[in-house]
CSV table of C-alpha atoms in Angstrom, one decimal:
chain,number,residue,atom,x,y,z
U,54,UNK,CA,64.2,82.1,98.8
U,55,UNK,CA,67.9,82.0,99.2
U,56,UNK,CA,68.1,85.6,97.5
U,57,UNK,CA,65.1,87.0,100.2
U,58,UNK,CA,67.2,85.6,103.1
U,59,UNK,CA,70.7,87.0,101.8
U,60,UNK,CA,68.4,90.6,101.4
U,61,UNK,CA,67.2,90.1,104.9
U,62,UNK,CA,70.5,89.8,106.7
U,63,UNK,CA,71.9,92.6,104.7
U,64,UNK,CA,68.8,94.8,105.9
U,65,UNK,CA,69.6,93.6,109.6
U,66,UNK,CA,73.1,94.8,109.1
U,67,UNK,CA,72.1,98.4,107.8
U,68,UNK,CA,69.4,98.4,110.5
U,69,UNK,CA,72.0,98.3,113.4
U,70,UNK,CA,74.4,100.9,111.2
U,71,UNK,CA,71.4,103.5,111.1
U,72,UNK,CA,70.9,103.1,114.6
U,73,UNK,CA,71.6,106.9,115.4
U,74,UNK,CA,69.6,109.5,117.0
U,75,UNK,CA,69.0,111.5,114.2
U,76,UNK,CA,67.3,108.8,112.2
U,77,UNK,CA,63.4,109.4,111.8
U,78,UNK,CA,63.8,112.4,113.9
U,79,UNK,CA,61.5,114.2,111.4
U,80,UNK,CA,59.1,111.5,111.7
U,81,UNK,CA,56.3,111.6,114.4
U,82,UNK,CA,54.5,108.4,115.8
U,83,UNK,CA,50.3,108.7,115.2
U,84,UNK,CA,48.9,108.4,118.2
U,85,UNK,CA,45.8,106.2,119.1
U,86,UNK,CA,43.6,105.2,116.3
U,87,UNK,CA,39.6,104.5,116.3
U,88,UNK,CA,40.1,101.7,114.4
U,89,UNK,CA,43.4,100.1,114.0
U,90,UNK,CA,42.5,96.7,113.9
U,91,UNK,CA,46.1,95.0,112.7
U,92,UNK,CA,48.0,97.0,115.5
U,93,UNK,CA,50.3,98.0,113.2
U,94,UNK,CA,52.4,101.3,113.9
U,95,UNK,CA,52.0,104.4,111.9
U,96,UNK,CA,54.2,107.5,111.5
U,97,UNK,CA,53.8,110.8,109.7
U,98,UNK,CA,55.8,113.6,108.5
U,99,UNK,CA,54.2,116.8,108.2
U,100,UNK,CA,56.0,120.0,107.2
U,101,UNK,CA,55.5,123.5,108.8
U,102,UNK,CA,53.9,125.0,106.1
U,103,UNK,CA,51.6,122.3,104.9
U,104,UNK,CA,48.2,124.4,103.9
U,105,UNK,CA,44.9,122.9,103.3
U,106,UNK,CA,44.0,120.7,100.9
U,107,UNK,CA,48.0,119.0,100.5
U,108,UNK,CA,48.3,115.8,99.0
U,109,UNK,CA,50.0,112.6,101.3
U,110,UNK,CA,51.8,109.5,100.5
U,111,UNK,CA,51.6,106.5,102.3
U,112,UNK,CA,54.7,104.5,101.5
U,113,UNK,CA,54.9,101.1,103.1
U,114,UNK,CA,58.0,99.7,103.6
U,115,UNK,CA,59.8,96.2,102.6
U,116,UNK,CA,60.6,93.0,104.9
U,117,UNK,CA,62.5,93.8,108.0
U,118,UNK,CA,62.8,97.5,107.7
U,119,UNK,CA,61.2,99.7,109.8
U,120,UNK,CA,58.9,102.8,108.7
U,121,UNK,CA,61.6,105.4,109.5
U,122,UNK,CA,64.2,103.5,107.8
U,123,UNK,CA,62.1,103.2,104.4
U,124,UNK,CA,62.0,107.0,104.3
U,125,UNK,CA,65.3,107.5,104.9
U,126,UNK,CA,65.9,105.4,102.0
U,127,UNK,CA,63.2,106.6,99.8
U,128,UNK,CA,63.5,110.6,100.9
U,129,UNK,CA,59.9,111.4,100.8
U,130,UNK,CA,60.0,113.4,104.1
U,131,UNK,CA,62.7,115.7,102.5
U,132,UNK,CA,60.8,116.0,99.4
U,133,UNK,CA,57.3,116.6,101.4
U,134,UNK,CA,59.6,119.7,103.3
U,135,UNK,CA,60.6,121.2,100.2
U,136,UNK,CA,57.3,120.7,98.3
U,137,UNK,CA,54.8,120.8,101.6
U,138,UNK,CA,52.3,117.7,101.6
U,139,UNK,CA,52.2,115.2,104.1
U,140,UNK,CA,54.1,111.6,104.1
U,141,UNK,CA,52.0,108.7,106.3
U,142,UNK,CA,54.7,105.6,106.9
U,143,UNK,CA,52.5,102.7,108.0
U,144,UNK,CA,55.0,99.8,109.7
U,145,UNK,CA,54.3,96.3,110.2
U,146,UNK,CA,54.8,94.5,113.7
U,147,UNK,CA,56.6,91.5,114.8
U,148,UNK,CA,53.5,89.8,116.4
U,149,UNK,CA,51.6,89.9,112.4
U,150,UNK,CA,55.0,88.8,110.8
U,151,UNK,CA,58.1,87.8,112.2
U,152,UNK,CA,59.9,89.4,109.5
U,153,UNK,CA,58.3,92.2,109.3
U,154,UNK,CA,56.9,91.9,105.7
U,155,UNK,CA,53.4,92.4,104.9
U,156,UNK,CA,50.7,89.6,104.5
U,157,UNK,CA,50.1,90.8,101.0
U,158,UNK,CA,50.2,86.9,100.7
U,159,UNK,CA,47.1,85.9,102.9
U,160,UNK,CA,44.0,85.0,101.6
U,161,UNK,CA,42.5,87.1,104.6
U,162,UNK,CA,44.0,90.2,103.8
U,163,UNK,CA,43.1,90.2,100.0
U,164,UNK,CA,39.6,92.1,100.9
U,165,UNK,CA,38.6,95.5,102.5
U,166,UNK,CA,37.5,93.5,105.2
U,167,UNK,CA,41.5,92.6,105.8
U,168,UNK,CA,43.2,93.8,109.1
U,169,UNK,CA,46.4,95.4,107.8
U,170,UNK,CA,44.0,96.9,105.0
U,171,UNK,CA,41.7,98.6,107.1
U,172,UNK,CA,44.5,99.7,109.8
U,173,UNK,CA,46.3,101.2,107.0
U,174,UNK,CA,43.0,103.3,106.1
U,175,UNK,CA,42.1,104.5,109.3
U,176,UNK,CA,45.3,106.1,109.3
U,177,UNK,CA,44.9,107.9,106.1
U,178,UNK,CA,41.6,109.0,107.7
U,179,UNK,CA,43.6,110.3,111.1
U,180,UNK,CA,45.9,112.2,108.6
U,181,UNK,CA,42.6,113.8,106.7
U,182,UNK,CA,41.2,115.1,110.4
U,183,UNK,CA,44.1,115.9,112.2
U,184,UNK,CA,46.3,117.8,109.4
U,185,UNK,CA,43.7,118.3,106.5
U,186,UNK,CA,45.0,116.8,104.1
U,187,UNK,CA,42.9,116.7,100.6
U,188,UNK,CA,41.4,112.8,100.8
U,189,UNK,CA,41.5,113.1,97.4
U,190,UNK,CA,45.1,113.7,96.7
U,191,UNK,CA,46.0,110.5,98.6
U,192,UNK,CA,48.9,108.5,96.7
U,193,UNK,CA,49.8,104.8,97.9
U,194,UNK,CA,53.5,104.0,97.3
U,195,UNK,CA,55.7,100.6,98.0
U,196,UNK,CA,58.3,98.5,97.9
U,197,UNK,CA,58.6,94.9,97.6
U,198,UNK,CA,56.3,93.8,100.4
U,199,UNK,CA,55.6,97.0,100.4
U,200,UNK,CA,54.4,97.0,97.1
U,201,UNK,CA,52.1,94.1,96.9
U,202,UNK,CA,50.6,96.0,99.6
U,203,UNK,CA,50.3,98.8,97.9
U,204,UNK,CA,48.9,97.4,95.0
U,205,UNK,CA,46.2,95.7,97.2
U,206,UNK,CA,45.3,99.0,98.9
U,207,UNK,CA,44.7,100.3,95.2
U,208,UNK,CA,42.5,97.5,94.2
U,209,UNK,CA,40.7,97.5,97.5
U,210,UNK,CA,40.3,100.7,97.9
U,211,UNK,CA,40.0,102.9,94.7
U,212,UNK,CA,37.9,104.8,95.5
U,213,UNK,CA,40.3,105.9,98.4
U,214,UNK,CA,43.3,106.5,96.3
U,215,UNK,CA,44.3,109.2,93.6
U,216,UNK,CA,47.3,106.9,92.3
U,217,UNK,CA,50.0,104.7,93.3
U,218,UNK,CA,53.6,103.2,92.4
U,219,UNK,CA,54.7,99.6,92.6
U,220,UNK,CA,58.3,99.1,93.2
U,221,UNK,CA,59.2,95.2,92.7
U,222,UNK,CA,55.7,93.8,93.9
U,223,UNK,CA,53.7,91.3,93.2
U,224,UNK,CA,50.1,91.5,91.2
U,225,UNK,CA,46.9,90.7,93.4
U,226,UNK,CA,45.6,88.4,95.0
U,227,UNK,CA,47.4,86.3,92.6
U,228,UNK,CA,49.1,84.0,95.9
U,229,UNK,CA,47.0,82.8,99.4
U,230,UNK,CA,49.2,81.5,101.8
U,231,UNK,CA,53.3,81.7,102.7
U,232,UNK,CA,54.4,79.1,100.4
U,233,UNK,CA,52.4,80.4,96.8
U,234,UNK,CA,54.1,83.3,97.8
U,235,UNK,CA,57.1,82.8,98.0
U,236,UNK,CA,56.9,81.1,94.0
U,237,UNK,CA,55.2,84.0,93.2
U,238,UNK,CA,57.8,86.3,94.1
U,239,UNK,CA,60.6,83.8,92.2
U,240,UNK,CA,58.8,83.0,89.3
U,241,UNK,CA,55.8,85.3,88.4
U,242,UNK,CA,52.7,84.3,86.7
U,243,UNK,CA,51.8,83.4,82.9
U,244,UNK,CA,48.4,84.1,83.6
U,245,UNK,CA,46.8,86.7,81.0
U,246,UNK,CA,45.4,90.1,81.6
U,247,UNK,CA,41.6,89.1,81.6
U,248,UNK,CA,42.3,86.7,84.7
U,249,UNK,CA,44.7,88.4,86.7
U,250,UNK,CA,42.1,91.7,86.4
U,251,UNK,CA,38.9,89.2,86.9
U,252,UNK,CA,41.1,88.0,90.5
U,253,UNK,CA,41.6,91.4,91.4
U,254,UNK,CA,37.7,92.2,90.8
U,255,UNK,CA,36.3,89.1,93.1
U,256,UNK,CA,38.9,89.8,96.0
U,257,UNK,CA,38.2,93.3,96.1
U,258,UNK,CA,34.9,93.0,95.6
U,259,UNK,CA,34.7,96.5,93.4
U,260,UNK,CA,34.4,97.1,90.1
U,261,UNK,CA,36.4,100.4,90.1
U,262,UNK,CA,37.2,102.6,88.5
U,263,UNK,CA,41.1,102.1,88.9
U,264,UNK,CA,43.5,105.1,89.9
U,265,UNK,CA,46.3,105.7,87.7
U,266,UNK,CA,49.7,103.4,89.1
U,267,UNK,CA,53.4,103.1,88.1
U,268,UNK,CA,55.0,99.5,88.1
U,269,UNK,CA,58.7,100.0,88.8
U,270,UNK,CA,61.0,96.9,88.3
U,271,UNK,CA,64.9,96.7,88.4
U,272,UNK,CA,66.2,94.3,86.0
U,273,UNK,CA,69.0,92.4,88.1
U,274,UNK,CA,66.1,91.5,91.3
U,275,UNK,CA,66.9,88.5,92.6
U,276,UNK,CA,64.2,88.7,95.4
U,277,UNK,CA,61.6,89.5,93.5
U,278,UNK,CA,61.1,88.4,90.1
U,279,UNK,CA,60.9,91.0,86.9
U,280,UNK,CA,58.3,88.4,86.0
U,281,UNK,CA,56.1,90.1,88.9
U,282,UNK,CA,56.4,93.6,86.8
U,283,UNK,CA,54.8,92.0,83.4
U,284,UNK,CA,52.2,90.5,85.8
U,285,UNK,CA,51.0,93.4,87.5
U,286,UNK,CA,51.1,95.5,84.4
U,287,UNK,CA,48.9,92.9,82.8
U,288,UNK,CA,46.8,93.1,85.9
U,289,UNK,CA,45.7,97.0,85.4
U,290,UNK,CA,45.3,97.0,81.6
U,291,UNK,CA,42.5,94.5,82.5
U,292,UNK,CA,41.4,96.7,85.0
U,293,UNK,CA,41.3,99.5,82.9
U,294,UNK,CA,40.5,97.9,79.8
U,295,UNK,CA,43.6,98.8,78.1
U,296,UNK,CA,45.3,97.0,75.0
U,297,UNK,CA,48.7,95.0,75.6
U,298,UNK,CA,50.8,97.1,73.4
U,299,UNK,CA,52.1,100.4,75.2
U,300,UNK,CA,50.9,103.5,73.6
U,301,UNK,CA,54.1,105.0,73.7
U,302,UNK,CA,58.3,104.1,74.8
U,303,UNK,CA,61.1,105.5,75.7
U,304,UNK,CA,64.2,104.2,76.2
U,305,UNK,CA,67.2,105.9,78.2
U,306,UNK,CA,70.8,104.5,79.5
U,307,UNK,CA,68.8,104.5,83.4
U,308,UNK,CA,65.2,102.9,82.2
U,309,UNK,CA,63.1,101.4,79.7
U,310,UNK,CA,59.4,103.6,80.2
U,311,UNK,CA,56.0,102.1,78.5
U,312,UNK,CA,53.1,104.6,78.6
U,313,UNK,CA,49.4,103.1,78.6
U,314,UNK,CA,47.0,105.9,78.5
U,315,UNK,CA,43.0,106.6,78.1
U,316,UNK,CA,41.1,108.5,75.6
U,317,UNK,CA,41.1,111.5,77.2
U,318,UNK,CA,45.5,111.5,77.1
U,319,UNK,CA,45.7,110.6,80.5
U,320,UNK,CA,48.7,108.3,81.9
U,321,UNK,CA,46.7,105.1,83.2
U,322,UNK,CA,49.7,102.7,83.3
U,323,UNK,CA,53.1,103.4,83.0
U,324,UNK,CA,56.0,100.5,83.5
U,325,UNK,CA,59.8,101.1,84.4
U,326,UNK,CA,62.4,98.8,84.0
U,327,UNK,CA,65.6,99.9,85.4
U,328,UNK,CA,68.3,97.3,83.8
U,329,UNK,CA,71.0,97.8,86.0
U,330,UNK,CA,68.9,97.8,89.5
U,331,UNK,CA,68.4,94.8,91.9
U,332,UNK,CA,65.9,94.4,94.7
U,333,UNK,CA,66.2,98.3,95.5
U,334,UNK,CA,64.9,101.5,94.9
U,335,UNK,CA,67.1,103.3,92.5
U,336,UNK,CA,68.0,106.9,93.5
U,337,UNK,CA,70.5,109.6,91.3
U,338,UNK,CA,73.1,110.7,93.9
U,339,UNK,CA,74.7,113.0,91.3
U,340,UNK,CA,72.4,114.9,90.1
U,341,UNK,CA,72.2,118.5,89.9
U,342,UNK,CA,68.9,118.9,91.4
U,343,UNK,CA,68.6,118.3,95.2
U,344,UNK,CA,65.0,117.1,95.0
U,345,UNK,CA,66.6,114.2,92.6
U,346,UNK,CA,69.2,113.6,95.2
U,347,UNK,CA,66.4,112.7,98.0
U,348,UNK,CA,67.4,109.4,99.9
U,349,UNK,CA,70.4,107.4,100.7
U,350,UNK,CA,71.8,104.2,99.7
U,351,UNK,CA,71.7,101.2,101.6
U,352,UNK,CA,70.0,97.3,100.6
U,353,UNK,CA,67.0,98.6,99.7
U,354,UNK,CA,68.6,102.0,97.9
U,355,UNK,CA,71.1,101.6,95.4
U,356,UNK,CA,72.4,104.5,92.5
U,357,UNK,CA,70.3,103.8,90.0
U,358,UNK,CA,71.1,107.5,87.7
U,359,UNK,CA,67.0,107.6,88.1
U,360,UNK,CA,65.6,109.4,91.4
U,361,UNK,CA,62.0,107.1,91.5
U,362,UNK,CA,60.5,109.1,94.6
U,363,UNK,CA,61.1,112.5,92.6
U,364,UNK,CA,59.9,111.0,89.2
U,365,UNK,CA,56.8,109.3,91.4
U,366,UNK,CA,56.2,112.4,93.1
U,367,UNK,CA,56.0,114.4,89.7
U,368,UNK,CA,53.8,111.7,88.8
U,369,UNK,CA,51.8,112.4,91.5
U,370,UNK,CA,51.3,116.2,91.0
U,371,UNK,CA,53.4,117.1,94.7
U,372,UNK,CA,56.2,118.3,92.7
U,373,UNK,CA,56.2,121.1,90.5
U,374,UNK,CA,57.5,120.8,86.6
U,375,UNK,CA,60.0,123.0,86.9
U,376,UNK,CA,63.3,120.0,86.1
U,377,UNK,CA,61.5,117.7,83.5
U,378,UNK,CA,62.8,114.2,83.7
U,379,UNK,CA,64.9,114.0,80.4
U,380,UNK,CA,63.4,110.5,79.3
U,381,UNK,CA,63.2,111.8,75.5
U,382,UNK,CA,67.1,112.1,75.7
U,383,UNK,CA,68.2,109.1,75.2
U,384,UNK,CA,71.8,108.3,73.2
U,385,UNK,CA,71.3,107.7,69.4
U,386,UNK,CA,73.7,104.9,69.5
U,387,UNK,CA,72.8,103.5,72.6
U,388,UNK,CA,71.3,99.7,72.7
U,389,UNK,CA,68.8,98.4,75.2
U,390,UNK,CA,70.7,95.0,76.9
U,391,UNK,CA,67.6,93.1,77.2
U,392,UNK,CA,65.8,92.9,74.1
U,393,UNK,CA,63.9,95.7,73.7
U,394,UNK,CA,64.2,98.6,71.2
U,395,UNK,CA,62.9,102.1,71.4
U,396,UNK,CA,59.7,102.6,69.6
């Protein structure tokens, strides 16, 4: 708890130092909603030239930070002007959670029937009529609370989404009020794939099938637990019926990448550990690419030499191939620091 209140301050600090006109100017508030049921706030970036049929992200922010602030740190509206789909920024209000996180934690939000949950949705469905977005290219994205969030939306709701990216959650449904929360988030959970999947199933109240996700953890978290990464990976091999042991690994100086995928070749599940990355989402300042140079530092966005909205985007199939990530390129005589060797 003490690390989550150290992480909070800091984000209060950087709120007031990115409290200048130009910040979120590219973003643009979603007007009234049919059903918004959780009152939260939405806002949308949506480039000139976006044609019919783009993809859109939601990415859903972290405790205390507001929705304009996320993407600053993130860069997705500067990525979605250079590659042309849509970004959707959902933000949480004060009068749901005084912090601003969430309520990934609540019992009543772990079904479709959950406020923030359906708000969240019905936005996603204003961004379908209003801009024509393809509501099958719709990618859920997240960080911390942010992330549990996200990875209920994709066990809610996956039917609604094409794919997501968990960055430092927490698995689902796996924590029903405040207080299992907050051990969640510190410690993690033992619990194996075949019960973690079979909690997901009887909250969400589907049987799937799942879209494809990313788990993205930094090694050095001290808000949220690496434990939470293992958990959630667990989590969507049983939801996808997948073995424990990755089908693939790569390991580079930036990140340690396990590769689950189905018969037919596809990525299903793919894990990132970044070992020299705390409670943040890591971003590559210096590189030679200005789509890997998206985003901007702050204590939620830290140099990580790995760009994760690019990579995620890539992922995602809103970025064209044309600067392959150079995972296979790792140094010869270059040792993993936590344990693990390259297979």
């Amino acid at each position: 708890m003490a690390g989550l209140t150290t992480t909070l301050a800091a984000l209060a600090r950087y709120r007031q130092a990115l409290a200048e006109p130009n910040v979120g100017a590219d973003l643009r508030e979603i007007g009234d909603l049919a059903d918004n049921p959780a009152g939260l706030r939405g806002f949308a970036f949506v480039p000139e030239t976006l044609a019919p049929g783009a993809g859109l992200v939601v990415a859903l922010h972290g405790c205390a930070e507001t929705a304009c602030q996320f993407d600053l740190a993130c860069g997705w509206s500067a990525l979605a002007r250079r590659h042309g789909f849509a970004v959707l920024l959902p933000e949480q209000v004060v009068g749901n959670n005084p912090a601003g996180c969430f309520n990934w934690f609540r019992a009543d939000q772990q079904s479709p029937a959950g406020t923030e949950a359906r708000s969240v949705v019905a936005m996603v469905d204003a961004m379908v009529t209003r801009h024509r977005v393809d509501p099958r290219r719709v990618y859920a994205f997240g960080l911390s609370a942010g992330g549990a969030m996200a990875a209920a939306l994709l066990c809610m709701y996956p039917m609604r989404f094409a794919a997501g990216a968990i960055l430092a959650g927490m698995p689902f449904a796996q924590a029903h009020t405040l207080a299992e929360g907050t051990r969640l988030m510190a410690h993690g959970t033992d619990l194996p794939a075949g019960a973690l999947a079979e909690a997901a199933r009887r909250a969400a109240g589907v049987a799937g099938p799942w879209p494809p996700v990313q788990i993205w953890q930094g090694l050095l978290d001290t808000v949220v637990a690496p434990a939470n990464a293992e958990a959630l990976t667990r989590q969507f091999l049983g939801l996808n019926g997948l073995p424990e042991a990755p089908g693939a690994v790569t390991v580079t100086p930036a990140a340690r990448w396990e590769i689950w995928r189905d018969r037919s070749g596809r990525e299903v599940v793919t894990k990132i550990l970044l070992p020299l990355l705390g409670h943040a989402v890591p971003l590559s300042l210096a590189a030679p690419d200005p789509d890997q140079q998206a985003g901007r530092a702050g204590p939620f966005a830290q140099e990580a030499g790995l760009a994760a909205s690019w990579h995620i985007a890539r992922a995602f199939g809103l970025v064209a191939a044309r600067a392959a990530p150079r995972r296979a390129g790792a140094h010869s005589g270059w040792k993993w620091p936590f344990g693990h060797g390259s297979d």
